[in-house]
PDB file of C-alpha atoms in Angstrom:
ATOM      1  CA  GLN A   1     -18.029  -0.996 -11.564  1.00 70.00           C
ATOM      2  CA  LYS A   2     -16.262  -0.527  -8.266  1.00 79.00           C
ATOM      3  CA  GLU A   3     -17.082  -3.059  -5.590  1.00 91.00           C
ATOM      4  CA  VAL A   4     -17.824  -0.368  -3.001  1.00 95.00           C
ATOM      5  CA  GLU A   5     -18.816   3.115  -4.185  1.00 95.00           C
ATOM      6  CA  GLN A   6     -19.173   6.407  -2.361  1.00 96.00           C
ATOM      7  CA  ASN A   7     -19.647   9.980  -3.502  1.00 91.00           C
ATOM      8  CA  SER A   8     -16.328  11.723  -2.826  1.00 88.00           C
ATOM      9  CA  GLY A   9     -17.974  15.024  -1.843  1.00 88.00           C
ATOM     10  CA  PRO A  10     -17.298  17.307  -0.201  1.00 94.00           C
ATOM     11  CA  LEU A  11     -20.663  17.191   1.500  1.00 96.00           C
ATOM     12  CA  SER A  12     -21.199  20.497   3.250  1.00 97.00           C
ATOM     13  CA  VAL A  13     -23.838  20.859   5.989  1.00 97.00           C
ATOM     14  CA  PRO A  14     -24.486  23.593   8.565  1.00 98.00           C
ATOM     15  CA  GLU A  15     -23.850  22.935  12.235  1.00 98.00           C
ATOM     16  CA  GLY A  16     -26.828  21.211  13.844  1.00 98.00           C
ATOM     17  CA  ALA A  17     -28.118  19.694  10.593  1.00 98.00           C
ATOM     18  CA  ILE A  18     -28.369  16.025   9.632  1.00 98.00           C
ATOM     19  CA  ALA A  19     -25.579  14.740   7.403  1.00 98.00           C
ATOM     20  CA  SER A  20     -26.453  11.802   5.167  1.00 97.00           C
ATOM     21  CA  LEU A  21     -23.699   9.692   3.623  1.00 98.00           C
ATOM     22  CA  ASN A  22     -24.340   6.864   1.212  1.00 97.00           C
ATOM     23  CA  CYS A  23     -22.515   3.774   0.017  1.00 97.00           C
ATOM     24  CA  THR A  24     -23.423   1.137  -2.561  1.00 96.00           C
ATOM     25  CA  TYR A  25     -21.828  -2.263  -3.005  1.00 95.00           C
ATOM     26  CA  SER A  26     -21.753  -4.744  -5.839  1.00 92.00           C
ATOM     27  CA  ASP A  27     -21.802  -8.131  -4.106  1.00 90.00           C
ATOM     28  CA  ARG A  28     -25.303  -9.191  -3.131  1.00 89.00           C
ATOM     29  CA  GLY A  29     -23.940 -11.818  -0.722  1.00 88.00           C
ATOM     30  CA  SER A  30     -22.082  -9.302   1.441  1.00 90.00           C
ATOM     31  CA  GLN A  31     -22.761  -9.739   5.147  1.00 87.00           C
ATOM     32  CA  SER A  32     -20.979  -7.126   7.232  1.00 92.00           C
ATOM     33  CA  PHE A  33     -20.790  -3.369   6.775  1.00 95.00           C
ATOM     34  CA  PHE A  34     -18.710  -0.783   8.561  1.00 96.00           C
ATOM     35  CA  TRP A  35     -18.384   2.980   8.717  1.00 97.00           C
ATOM     36  CA  TYR A  36     -15.006   4.443   9.619  1.00 97.00           C
ATOM     37  CA  ARG A  37     -14.169   8.079  10.283  1.00 97.00           C
ATOM     38  CA  GLN A  38     -10.779   9.383   9.205  1.00 97.00           C
ATOM     39  CA  TYR A  39      -9.417  12.778  10.150  1.00 96.00           C
ATOM     40  CA  SER A  40      -6.841  14.314   7.829  1.00 93.00           C
ATOM     41  CA  GLY A  41      -3.454  12.639   8.246  1.00 92.00           C
ATOM     42  CA  LYS A  42      -4.770  10.116  10.773  1.00 95.00           C
ATOM     43  CA  SER A  43      -5.766   6.479  10.634  1.00 96.00           C
ATOM     44  CA  PRO A  44      -9.428   5.415  10.347  1.00 96.00           C
ATOM     45  CA  GLU A  45     -11.486   4.739  13.467  1.00 96.00           C
ATOM     46  CA  LEU A  46     -14.541   2.495  13.589  1.00 95.00           C
ATOM     47  CA  ILE A  47     -17.791   4.304  14.326  1.00 96.00           C
ATOM     48  CA  MET A  48     -20.529   1.907  13.208  1.00 96.00           C
ATOM     49  CA  PHE A  49     -21.073  -1.756  12.326  1.00 95.00           C
ATOM     50  CA  ILE A  50     -24.251  -3.187  10.835  1.00 95.00           C
ATOM     51  CA  TYR A  51     -25.124  -6.593   9.409  1.00 91.00           C
ATOM     52  CA  SER A  52     -28.916  -6.858   9.313  1.00 86.00           C
ATOM     53  CA  ASN A  53     -31.462  -4.900   7.337  1.00 87.00           C
ATOM     54  CA  GLY A  54     -32.866  -1.832   8.979  1.00 90.00           C
ATOM     55  CA  ASP A  55     -31.446   0.842  11.234  1.00 93.00           C
ATOM     56  CA  LYS A  56     -28.854   0.752  13.977  1.00 94.00           C
ATOM     57  CA  GLU A  57     -28.441   3.743  16.228  1.00 96.00           C
ATOM     58  CA  ASP A  58     -25.506   4.749  18.419  1.00 95.00           C
ATOM     59  CA  GLY A  59     -25.703   8.214  19.893  1.00 97.00           C
ATOM     60  CA  ARG A  60     -25.863  10.775  17.089  1.00 98.00           C
ATOM     61  CA  PHE A  61     -25.042   8.130  14.461  1.00 98.00           C
ATOM     62  CA  THR A  62     -27.534   5.889  12.633  1.00 97.00           C
ATOM     63  CA  ALA A  63     -26.516   3.268  10.107  1.00 97.00           C
ATOM     64  CA  GLN A  64     -29.127   2.054   7.651  1.00 97.00           C
ATOM     65  CA  LEU A  65     -28.790  -1.117   5.599  1.00 96.00           C
ATOM     66  CA  ASN A  66     -30.893  -2.207   2.627  1.00 95.00           C
ATOM     67  CA  LYS A  67     -29.549  -5.468   1.233  1.00 92.00           C
ATOM     68  CA  ALA A  68     -32.155  -5.718  -1.519  1.00 93.00           C
ATOM     69  CA  SER A  69     -30.993  -2.386  -2.945  1.00 94.00           C
ATOM     70  CA  GLN A  70     -27.380  -3.005  -1.942  1.00 95.00           C
ATOM     71  CA  TYR A  71     -26.785   0.222  -0.121  1.00 94.00           C
ATOM     72  CA  VAL A  72     -25.759   1.270   3.332  1.00 97.00           C
ATOM     73  CA  SER A  73     -25.997   4.786   4.684  1.00 97.00           C
ATOM     74  CA  LEU A  74     -24.816   6.771   7.676  1.00 98.00           C
ATOM     75  CA  LEU A  75     -26.814   9.582   9.227  1.00 98.00           C
ATOM     76  CA  ILE A  76     -25.174  12.027  11.610  1.00 98.00           C
ATOM     77  CA  ARG A  77     -27.669  14.048  13.632  1.00 98.00           C
ATOM     78  CA  ASP A  78     -26.886  17.442  15.163  1.00 98.00           C
ATOM     79  CA  SER A  79     -23.694  17.680  13.099  1.00 98.00           C
ATOM     80  CA  GLN A  80     -20.767  19.393  14.798  1.00 98.00           C
ATOM     81  CA  PRO A  81     -17.652  20.992  13.283  1.00 97.00           C
ATOM     82  CA  SER A  82     -15.689  18.171  14.947  1.00 97.00           C
ATOM     83  CA  ASP A  83     -17.532  15.741  12.649  1.00 98.00           C
ATOM     84  CA  SER A  84     -15.685  17.233   9.675  1.00 98.00           C
ATOM     85  CA  ALA A  85     -13.683  14.292   8.343  1.00 97.00           C
ATOM     86  CA  THR A  86     -13.687  11.661   5.610  1.00 96.00           C
ATOM     87  CA  TYR A  87     -16.110   8.806   6.151  1.00 97.00           C
ATOM     88  CA  LEU A  88     -15.133   5.443   4.721  1.00 97.00           C
ATOM     89  CA  CYS A  89     -17.594   2.669   3.981  1.00 97.00           C
ATOM     90  CA  ALA A  90     -16.127  -0.843   4.279  1.00 96.00           C
ATOM     91  CA  VAL A  91     -17.730  -4.117   3.288  1.00 94.00           C
ATOM     92  CA  SER A  92     -16.921  -7.750   3.923  1.00 91.00           C
ATOM     93  CA  LEU A  93     -17.661  -8.954   0.386  1.00 86.00           C
ATOM     94  CA  ASP A  94     -18.796 -12.516  -0.215  1.00 78.00           C
ATOM     95  CA  THR A  95     -15.853 -13.245  -2.529  1.00 77.00           C
ATOM     96  CA  GLY A  96     -13.853 -15.569  -0.314  1.00 78.00           C
ATOM     97  CA  ARG A  97     -11.393 -12.792   0.470  1.00 82.00           C
ATOM     98  CA  ARG A  98     -11.004 -12.492   4.201  1.00 87.00           C
ATOM     99  CA  ALA A  99     -10.417  -8.765   4.254  1.00 93.00           C
ATOM    100  CA  LEU A 100     -12.542  -5.625   4.085  1.00 94.00           C
ATOM    101  CA  THR A 101     -13.050  -3.701   0.851  1.00 95.00           C
ATOM    102  CA  PHE A 102     -13.204   0.056   1.294  1.00 96.00           C
ATOM    103  CA  GLY A 103     -14.930   2.763  -0.684  1.00 96.00           C
ATOM    104  CA  SER A 104     -13.052   5.901  -1.653  1.00 95.00           C
ATOM    105  CA  GLY A 105     -14.645   7.886   1.158  1.00 96.00           C
ATOM    106  CA  THR A 106     -16.909  10.925   1.434  1.00 96.00           C
ATOM    107  CA  ARG A 107     -15.459  14.137   2.799  1.00 96.00           C
ATOM    108  CA  LEU A 108     -17.869  15.882   5.181  1.00 97.00           C
ATOM    109  CA  GLN A 109     -17.571  19.562   6.072  1.00 98.00           C
ATOM    110  CA  VAL A 110     -19.721  20.916   8.897  1.00 98.00           C
ATOM    111  CA  GLN A 111     -19.955  24.690   8.706  1.00 96.00           C
ATOM    112  CA  PRO A 112     -20.127  26.550  12.065  1.00 94.00           C
TER     113      PRO A 112
ATOM    114  CA  ASP B   1      -2.247  -0.685  26.598  1.00 65.00           C
ATOM    115  CA  GLY B   2      -2.661  -2.981  23.615  1.00 74.00           C
ATOM    116  CA  GLY B   3      -2.408  -1.631  20.127  1.00 93.00           C
ATOM    117  CA  ILE B   4      -0.618  -1.599  16.794  1.00 97.00           C
ATOM    118  CA  THR B   5       2.669   0.204  16.321  1.00 97.00           C
ATOM    119  CA  GLN B   6       3.833   1.259  12.901  1.00 98.00           C
ATOM    120  CA  SER B   7       7.289   2.637  12.293  1.00 96.00           C
ATOM    121  CA  PRO B   8       8.673   4.847  11.067  1.00 96.00           C
ATOM    122  CA  LYS B   9       6.029   7.560  10.900  1.00 96.00           C
ATOM    123  CA  TYR B  10       7.763   9.150   7.882  1.00 96.00           C
ATOM    124  CA  LEU B  11      10.031   7.384   5.423  1.00 94.00           C
ATOM    125  CA  PHE B  12      11.923   8.658   2.408  1.00 92.00           C
ATOM    126  CA  ARG B  13      12.989   6.296  -0.335  1.00 89.00           C
ATOM    127  CA  LYS B  14      15.460   6.900  -3.096  1.00 89.00           C
ATOM    128  CA  GLU B  15      14.862   5.568  -6.584  1.00 85.00           C
ATOM    129  CA  GLY B  16      15.777   1.872  -6.843  1.00 86.00           C
ATOM    130  CA  GLN B  17      15.869   1.327  -3.104  1.00 91.00           C
ATOM    131  CA  ASN B  18      13.994  -1.288  -1.076  1.00 94.00           C
ATOM    132  CA  VAL B  19      12.476  -0.133   2.197  1.00 95.00           C
ATOM    133  CA  THR B  20      10.700  -2.025   4.965  1.00 97.00           C
ATOM    134  CA  LEU B  21       7.765  -0.719   6.988  1.00 97.00           C
ATOM    135  CA  SER B  22       7.337  -2.198  10.429  1.00 98.00           C
ATOM    136  CA  CYS B  23       4.014  -3.273  11.968  1.00 98.00           C
ATOM    137  CA  GLU B  24       3.827  -4.809  15.457  1.00 98.00           C
ATOM    138  CA  GLN B  25       0.703  -5.633  17.504  1.00 97.00           C
ATOM    139  CA  ASN B  26       0.238  -6.820  21.067  1.00 96.00           C
ATOM    140  CA  LEU B  27      -3.493  -7.470  20.792  1.00 95.00           C
ATOM    141  CA  ASN B  28      -3.090 -11.211  20.217  1.00 94.00           C
ATOM    142  CA  HIS B  29      -4.957 -10.833  16.927  1.00 94.00           C
ATOM    143  CA  ASP B  30      -4.518 -13.600  14.372  1.00 93.00           C
ATOM    144  CA  ALA B  31      -5.250 -11.551  11.239  1.00 94.00           C
ATOM    145  CA  MET B  32      -3.159  -8.644   9.963  1.00 97.00           C
ATOM    146  CA  TYR B  33      -3.489  -6.453   6.894  1.00 97.00           C
ATOM    147  CA  TRP B  34      -1.623  -3.859   4.832  1.00 98.00           C
ATOM    148  CA  TYR B  35      -3.466  -1.125   2.954  1.00 98.00           C
ATOM    149  CA  ARG B  36      -2.259   1.750   0.832  1.00 98.00           C
ATOM    150  CA  GLN B  37      -4.026   5.124   0.699  1.00 97.00           C
ATOM    151  CA  ASP B  38      -3.367   7.742  -1.950  1.00 94.00           C
ATOM    152  CA  PRO B  39      -4.534  11.360  -1.521  1.00 86.00           C
ATOM    153  CA  GLY B  40      -8.302  11.682  -1.728  1.00 80.00           C
ATOM    154  CA  GLN B  41      -8.771   7.962  -2.138  1.00 84.00           C
ATOM    155  CA  GLY B  42      -9.880   5.037  -0.050  1.00 89.00           C
ATOM    156  CA  LEU B  43      -7.815   2.137   1.200  1.00 95.00           C
ATOM    157  CA  ARG B  44      -6.526  -0.464  -1.243  1.00 96.00           C
ATOM    158  CA  LEU B  45      -5.495  -3.898   0.004  1.00 96.00           C
ATOM    159  CA  ILE B  46      -1.872  -4.904  -0.539  1.00 97.00           C
ATOM    160  CA  TYR B  47      -1.479  -8.126   1.469  1.00 98.00           C
ATOM    161  CA  TYR B  48      -3.192  -9.853   4.349  1.00 96.00           C
ATOM    162  CA  SER B  49      -2.380 -12.731   6.670  1.00 96.00           C
ATOM    163  CA  GLN B  50      -4.766 -14.901   8.648  1.00 93.00           C
ATOM    164  CA  ILE B  51      -2.164 -16.959  10.514  1.00 93.00           C
ATOM    165  CA  VAL B  52       1.574 -17.177  11.020  1.00 94.00           C
ATOM    166  CA  ASN B  53       3.572 -18.284   7.972  1.00 95.00           C
ATOM    167  CA  ASP B  54       0.646 -17.676   5.628  1.00 95.00           C
ATOM    168  CA  PHE B  55      -0.377 -14.608   3.647  1.00 96.00           C
ATOM    169  CA  GLN B  56      -2.418 -13.711   0.554  1.00 96.00           C
ATOM    170  CA  LYS B  57      -2.107 -11.051  -2.111  1.00 96.00           C
ATOM    171  CA  GLY B  58      -4.591  -8.218  -2.241  1.00 95.00           C
ATOM    172  CA  ASP B  59      -5.517  -5.996  -5.174  1.00 93.00           C
ATOM    173  CA  ILE B  60      -2.190  -4.192  -5.542  1.00 96.00           C
ATOM    174  CA  ALA B  61       0.506  -6.652  -4.393  1.00 97.00           C
ATOM    175  CA  GLU B  62       2.894  -6.043  -7.293  1.00 96.00           C
ATOM    176  CA  GLY B  63       6.120  -4.435  -6.090  1.00 96.00           C
ATOM    177  CA  TYR B  64       5.489  -5.347  -2.452  1.00 97.00           C
ATOM    178  CA  SER B  65       6.451  -8.305  -0.267  1.00 97.00           C
ATOM    179  CA  VAL B  66       5.549  -9.399   3.266  1.00 98.00           C
ATOM    180  CA  SER B  67       6.447 -11.984   5.863  1.00 97.00           C
ATOM    181  CA  ARG B  68       4.602 -13.355   8.885  1.00 97.00           C
ATOM    182  CA  GLU B  69       7.112 -15.232  10.982  1.00 97.00           C
ATOM    183  CA  LYS B  70       5.574 -14.171  14.288  1.00 96.00           C
ATOM    184  CA  LYS B  71       1.979 -13.542  15.265  1.00 96.00           C
ATOM    185  CA  GLU B  72       2.862 -10.067  16.481  1.00 97.00           C
ATOM    186  CA  SER B  73       4.715  -8.849  13.400  1.00 98.00           C
ATOM    187  CA  PHE B  74       3.774  -8.255   9.754  1.00 98.00           C
ATOM    188  CA  PRO B  75       6.459  -6.167   7.998  1.00 98.00           C
ATOM    189  CA  LEU B  76       5.922  -4.795   4.498  1.00 98.00           C
ATOM    190  CA  THR B  77       8.809  -4.345   2.051  1.00 97.00           C
ATOM    191  CA  VAL B  78       8.377  -1.862  -0.756  1.00 96.00           C
ATOM    192  CA  THR B  79      10.697  -3.044  -3.508  1.00 94.00           C
ATOM    193  CA  SER B  80      12.266  -1.119  -6.358  1.00 89.00           C
ATOM    194  CA  ALA B  81       9.720  -2.785  -8.642  1.00 88.00           C
ATOM    195  CA  GLN B  82       6.994  -0.569  -7.134  1.00 89.00           C
ATOM    196  CA  LYS B  83       7.232   2.417  -9.446  1.00 85.00           C
ATOM    197  CA  ASN B  84       4.955   4.813  -7.602  1.00 90.00           C
ATOM    198  CA  PRO B  85       5.249   4.046  -3.893  1.00 93.00           C
ATOM    199  CA  THR B  86       4.538   7.514  -2.526  1.00 94.00           C
ATOM    200  CA  ALA B  87       1.471   6.999  -0.313  1.00 96.00           C
ATOM    201  CA  PHE B  88       0.156   6.576   3.229  1.00 97.00           C
ATOM    202  CA  TYR B  89       0.517   2.975   4.386  1.00 98.00           C
ATOM    203  CA  LEU B  90      -1.807   1.559   7.028  1.00 98.00           C
ATOM    204  CA  CYS B  91      -1.410  -1.676   8.945  1.00 98.00           C
ATOM    205  CA  ALA B  92      -4.414  -3.217  10.666  1.00 97.00           C
ATOM    206  CA  SER B  93      -5.321  -6.279  12.676  1.00 96.00           C
ATOM    207  CA  SER B  94      -8.572  -7.992  13.573  1.00 93.00           C
ATOM    208  CA  ARG B  95      -9.650 -10.247  16.437  1.00 87.00           C
ATOM    209  CA  GLN B  96     -11.708 -12.518  14.237  1.00 80.00           C
ATOM    210  CA  GLY B  97     -12.472 -12.329  10.535  1.00 77.00           C
ATOM    211  CA  PRO B  98     -13.269  -9.016   8.849  1.00 75.00           C
ATOM    212  CA  TRP B  99     -16.985  -9.795   9.096  1.00 76.00           C
ATOM    213  CA  ALA B 100     -16.932  -9.649  12.911  1.00 80.00           C
ATOM    214  CA  PRO B 101     -18.387  -6.556  14.595  1.00 80.00           C
ATOM    215  CA  TYR B 102     -15.059  -5.480  16.046  1.00 84.00           C
ATOM    216  CA  GLY B 103     -13.742  -4.401  12.674  1.00 89.00           C
ATOM    217  CA  TYR B 104     -10.102  -3.494  12.356  1.00 93.00           C
ATOM    218  CA  THR B 105      -7.653  -1.908  14.753  1.00 94.00           C
ATOM    219  CA  PHE B 106      -5.400   0.380  12.740  1.00 96.00           C
ATOM    220  CA  GLY B 107      -1.872   1.564  13.363  1.00 97.00           C
ATOM    221  CA  SER B 108      -1.053   5.251  13.037  1.00 97.00           C
ATOM    222  CA  GLY B 109       0.368   4.797   9.538  1.00 97.00           C
ATOM    223  CA  THR B 110       3.629   5.368   7.698  1.00 97.00           C
ATOM    224  CA  ARG B 111       3.913   8.125   5.116  1.00 96.00           C
ATOM    225  CA  LEU B 112       6.352   7.048   2.397  1.00 95.00           C
ATOM    226  CA  THR B 113       7.807   9.565  -0.040  1.00 94.00           C
ATOM    227  CA  VAL B 114      10.112   8.922  -2.982  1.00 89.00           C
ATOM    228  CA  VAL B 115      12.907  11.472  -3.244  1.00 86.00           C
TER     229      VAL B 115
END
Protein backbone atom coordinates (compact mmCIF):
# COMPACT_ATOMS: atom_id res chain seq x y z
CA GLN A 1 0.00 0.00 0.00
CA LYS A 2 1.30 3.41 -0.93
CA GLU A 3 1.68 5.86 1.92
CA VAL A 4 -0.25 8.58 0.08
CA GLU A 5 -2.69 7.59 -2.67
CA GLN A 6 -4.54 9.61 -5.27
CA ASN A 7 -6.56 8.69 -8.33
CA SER A 8 -4.41 9.67 -11.32
CA GLY A 9 -7.39 10.78 -13.43
CA PRO A 10 -7.85 12.61 -15.62
CA LEU A 11 -10.83 14.11 -13.85
CA SER A 12 -12.84 16.05 -16.40
CA VAL A 13 -15.40 18.66 -15.30
CA PRO A 14 -17.26 21.38 -17.22
CA GLU A 15 -16.46 25.03 -16.60
CA GLY A 16 -18.36 26.35 -13.59
CA ALA A 17 -18.76 22.94 -11.94
CA ILE A 18 -17.31 21.72 -8.65
CA ALA A 19 -14.20 19.56 -8.96
CA SER A 20 -13.60 17.08 -6.14
CA LEU A 21 -10.17 15.55 -5.64
CA ASN A 22 -9.41 12.92 -3.05
CA CYS A 23 -6.36 11.62 -1.23
CA THR A 24 -5.93 8.82 1.31
CA TYR A 25 -2.96 8.23 3.57
CA SER A 26 -1.72 5.25 5.50
CA ASP A 27 -0.25 6.74 8.68
CA ARG A 28 -2.91 7.45 11.28
CA GLY A 29 -0.54 9.74 13.21
CA SER A 30 -0.07 12.17 10.32
CA GLN A 31 -0.54 15.79 11.33
CA SER A 32 -0.17 18.15 8.38
CA PHE A 33 -1.70 17.96 4.92
CA PHE A 34 -1.05 20.03 1.84
CA TRP A 35 -2.47 20.46 -1.64
CA TYR A 36 -0.14 21.64 -4.39
CA ARG A 37 -1.06 22.59 -7.94
CA GLN A 38 1.39 21.79 -10.72
CA TYR A 39 1.04 23.04 -14.27
CA SER A 40 2.68 20.97 -16.99
CA GLY A 41 6.45 21.46 -16.99
CA LYS A 42 6.38 23.73 -13.94
CA SER A 43 7.15 23.29 -10.27
CA PRO A 44 4.37 22.73 -7.70
CA GLU A 45 2.79 25.68 -5.91
CA LEU A 46 1.09 25.48 -2.52
CA ILE A 47 -2.64 26.17 -2.60
CA MET A 48 -3.98 24.74 0.66
CA PHE A 49 -2.78 23.58 4.09
CA ILE A 50 -4.94 21.83 6.67
CA TYR A 51 -4.15 20.13 9.96
CA SER A 52 -7.40 19.81 11.90
CA ASN A 53 -10.52 17.83 11.14
CA GLY A 54 -13.20 19.60 9.19
CA ASP A 55 -13.18 22.11 6.36
CA LYS A 56 -10.88 24.98 5.51
CA GLU A 57 -11.91 27.45 2.86
CA ASP A 58 -9.79 29.86 0.83
CA GLY A 59 -11.56 31.55 -2.03
CA ARG A 60 -12.82 28.92 -4.48
CA PHE A 61 -10.84 26.17 -2.72
CA THR A 62 -12.01 24.06 0.24
CA ALA A 63 -9.87 21.42 1.89
CA GLN A 64 -11.61 18.75 3.94
CA LEU A 65 -9.83 16.51 6.43
CA ASN A 66 -11.16 13.36 8.09
CA LYS A 67 -8.46 11.82 10.26
CA ALA A 68 -10.62 8.92 11.42
CA SER A 69 -11.07 7.79 7.82
CA GLN A 70 -7.59 8.94 6.82
CA TYR A 71 -8.55 11.01 3.84
CA VAL A 72 -8.17 14.58 2.75
CA SER A 73 -10.01 16.15 -0.16
CA LEU A 74 -9.91 19.33 -2.20
CA LEU A 75 -12.99 20.96 -3.66
CA ILE A 76 -12.68 23.59 -6.37
CA ARG A 77 -15.85 25.60 -6.87
CA ASP A 78 -16.72 27.40 -10.10
CA SER A 79 -13.95 25.54 -11.93
CA GLN A 80 -12.15 27.50 -14.63
CA PRO A 81 -10.08 26.27 -17.58
CA SER A 82 -7.08 27.85 -15.82
CA ASP A 83 -7.57 25.29 -13.03
CA SER A 84 -6.56 22.53 -15.44
CA ALA A 85 -3.41 21.11 -13.84
CA THR A 86 -2.17 18.21 -11.74
CA TYR A 87 -3.05 18.42 -8.06
CA LEU A 88 -0.63 16.82 -5.64
CA CYS A 89 -1.55 15.76 -2.12
CA ALA A 90 1.35 15.90 0.36
CA VAL A 91 1.42 14.60 3.91
CA SER A 92 3.78 15.03 6.82
CA LEU A 93 3.73 11.38 7.93
CA ASP A 94 4.35 10.48 11.55
CA THR A 95 7.34 8.28 10.67
CA GLY A 96 10.14 10.44 12.03
CA ARG A 97 11.06 11.54 8.52
CA ARG A 98 11.20 15.30 8.39
CA ALA A 99 10.03 15.64 4.82
CA LEU A 100 6.72 15.57 2.98
CA THR A 101 5.45 12.45 1.22
CA PHE A 102 3.60 13.14 -2.01
CA GLY A 103 0.86 11.26 -3.81
CA SER A 104 1.13 10.61 -7.52
CA GLY A 105 -1.24 13.46 -8.33
CA THR A 106 -4.64 13.82 -9.99
CA ARG A 107 -4.83 15.48 -13.38
CA LEU A 108 -7.81 17.84 -13.64
CA GLN A 109 -9.23 19.00 -16.96
CA VAL A 110 -11.81 21.79 -16.96
CA GLN A 111 -13.73 21.84 -20.22
CA PRO A 112 -14.78 25.31 -21.51
CA ASP B 1 13.26 38.89 -4.13
CA GLY B 2 13.98 35.74 -2.16
CA GLY B 3 13.65 32.37 -3.77
CA ILE B 4 15.29 29.15 -4.89
CA THR B 5 17.41 28.98 -8.02
CA GLN B 6 18.03 25.71 -9.77
CA SER B 7 20.49 25.39 -12.61
CA PRO B 8 20.74 24.39 -15.30
CA LYS B 9 17.16 24.27 -16.53
CA TYR B 10 18.03 21.46 -18.98
CA LEU B 11 20.90 19.02 -18.65
CA PHE B 12 22.06 16.20 -20.89
CA ARG B 13 24.13 13.37 -19.51
CA LYS B 14 26.10 10.79 -21.39
CA GLU B 15 26.24 7.19 -20.24
CA GLY B 16 28.73 6.73 -17.39
CA GLN B 17 29.00 10.42 -16.63
CA ASN B 18 28.48 12.17 -13.28
CA VAL B 19 26.55 15.42 -13.35
CA THR B 20 25.77 17.95 -10.63
CA LEU B 21 22.53 19.90 -10.29
CA SER B 22 22.76 23.20 -8.49
CA CYS B 23 20.26 24.48 -5.91
CA GLU B 24 20.73 27.84 -4.16
CA GLN B 25 18.29 29.66 -1.84
CA ASN B 26 18.35 33.10 -0.27
CA LEU B 27 15.32 32.58 1.96
CA ASN B 28 17.39 31.77 5.05
CA HIS B 29 15.61 28.42 5.28
CA ASP B 30 17.31 25.71 7.32
CA ALA B 31 15.78 22.69 5.56
CA MET B 32 16.34 21.73 1.93
CA TYR B 33 15.11 18.80 -0.13
CA TRP B 34 15.63 17.03 -3.45
CA TYR B 35 12.78 15.24 -5.21
CA ARG B 36 12.59 13.39 -8.49
CA GLN B 37 9.48 13.39 -10.70
CA ASP B 38 8.93 10.97 -13.55
CA PRO B 39 6.24 11.58 -16.20
CA GLY B 40 2.74 11.19 -14.81
CA GLN B 41 4.02 10.50 -11.33
CA GLY B 42 4.32 12.32 -8.05
CA LEU B 43 7.46 13.48 -6.30
CA ARG B 44 9.83 10.94 -4.78
CA LEU B 45 12.28 12.01 -2.09
CA ILE B 46 15.98 11.59 -2.87
CA TYR B 47 17.75 13.39 -0.01
CA TYR B 48 16.96 16.05 2.54
CA SER B 49 18.95 18.21 4.93
CA GLN B 50 17.78 19.90 8.10
CA ILE B 51 20.99 21.76 8.92
CA VAL B 52 24.41 22.46 7.47
CA ASN B 53 26.75 19.45 7.29
CA ASP B 54 23.91 17.00 7.87
CA PHE B 55 21.64 15.18 5.43
CA GLN B 56 19.47 12.05 5.29
CA LYS B 57 18.58 9.59 2.56
CA GLY B 58 15.09 9.52 1.15
CA ASP B 59 13.30 6.70 -0.65
CA ILE B 60 15.46 6.64 -3.79
CA ALA B 61 18.96 7.76 -2.72
CA GLU B 62 20.86 5.05 -4.59
CA GLY B 63 22.98 6.53 -7.37
CA TYR B 64 22.77 10.06 -5.96
CA SER B 65 24.93 12.08 -3.58
CA VAL B 66 24.56 15.48 -1.90
CA SER B 67 26.49 17.94 0.21
CA ARG B 68 25.42 20.75 2.52
CA GLU B 69 28.47 22.85 3.24
CA LYS B 70 26.56 26.13 3.27
CA LYS B 71 23.05 26.96 4.42
CA GLU B 72 22.24 28.45 1.03
CA SER B 73 23.39 25.57 -1.15
CA PHE B 74 22.35 21.92 -1.56
CA PRO B 75 23.82 20.46 -4.78
CA LEU B 76 22.78 17.04 -6.05
CA THR B 77 25.19 14.79 -7.96
CA VAL B 78 23.73 12.14 -10.21
CA THR B 79 26.38 9.44 -10.45
CA SER B 80 26.96 6.82 -13.11
CA ALA B 81 25.48 4.29 -10.67
CA GLN B 82 22.02 5.80 -11.28
CA LYS B 83 20.92 3.71 -14.24
CA ASN B 84 17.77 5.59 -15.19
CA PRO B 85 18.32 9.25 -14.32
CA THR B 86 16.09 10.81 -16.96
CA ALA B 87 13.55 12.81 -14.93
CA PHE B 88 12.51 16.24 -13.66
CA TYR B 89 14.44 17.17 -10.53
CA LEU B 90 12.97 19.58 -8.00
CA CYS B 91 14.76 21.29 -5.14
CA ALA B 92 12.75 22.73 -2.27
CA SER B 93 13.30 24.48 1.03
CA SER B 94 11.16 25.08 4.10
CA ARG B 95 11.18 27.72 6.83
CA GLN B 96 10.41 25.26 9.59
CA GLY B 97 9.71 21.54 9.45
CA PRO B 98 7.53 20.05 6.72
CA TRP B 99 4.56 20.04 9.11
CA ALA B 100 4.48 23.85 9.28
CA PRO B 101 1.75 25.66 7.34
CA TYR B 102 4.20 27.36 5.00
CA GLY B 103 4.94 24.15 3.16
CA TYR B 104 7.78 24.09 0.69
CA THR B 105 9.20 26.72 -1.62
CA PHE B 106 10.20 24.99 -4.84
CA GLY B 107 12.80 25.88 -7.43
CA SER B 108 11.86 25.85 -11.10
CA GLY B 109 13.39 22.42 -11.64
CA THR B 110 16.07 20.80 -13.77
CA ARG B 111 15.12 18.43 -16.57
CA LEU B 112 17.83 15.78 -16.95
CA THR B 113 18.02 13.60 -20.05
CA VAL B 114 20.42 10.75 -20.77
CA VAL B 115 21.76 10.82 -24.32
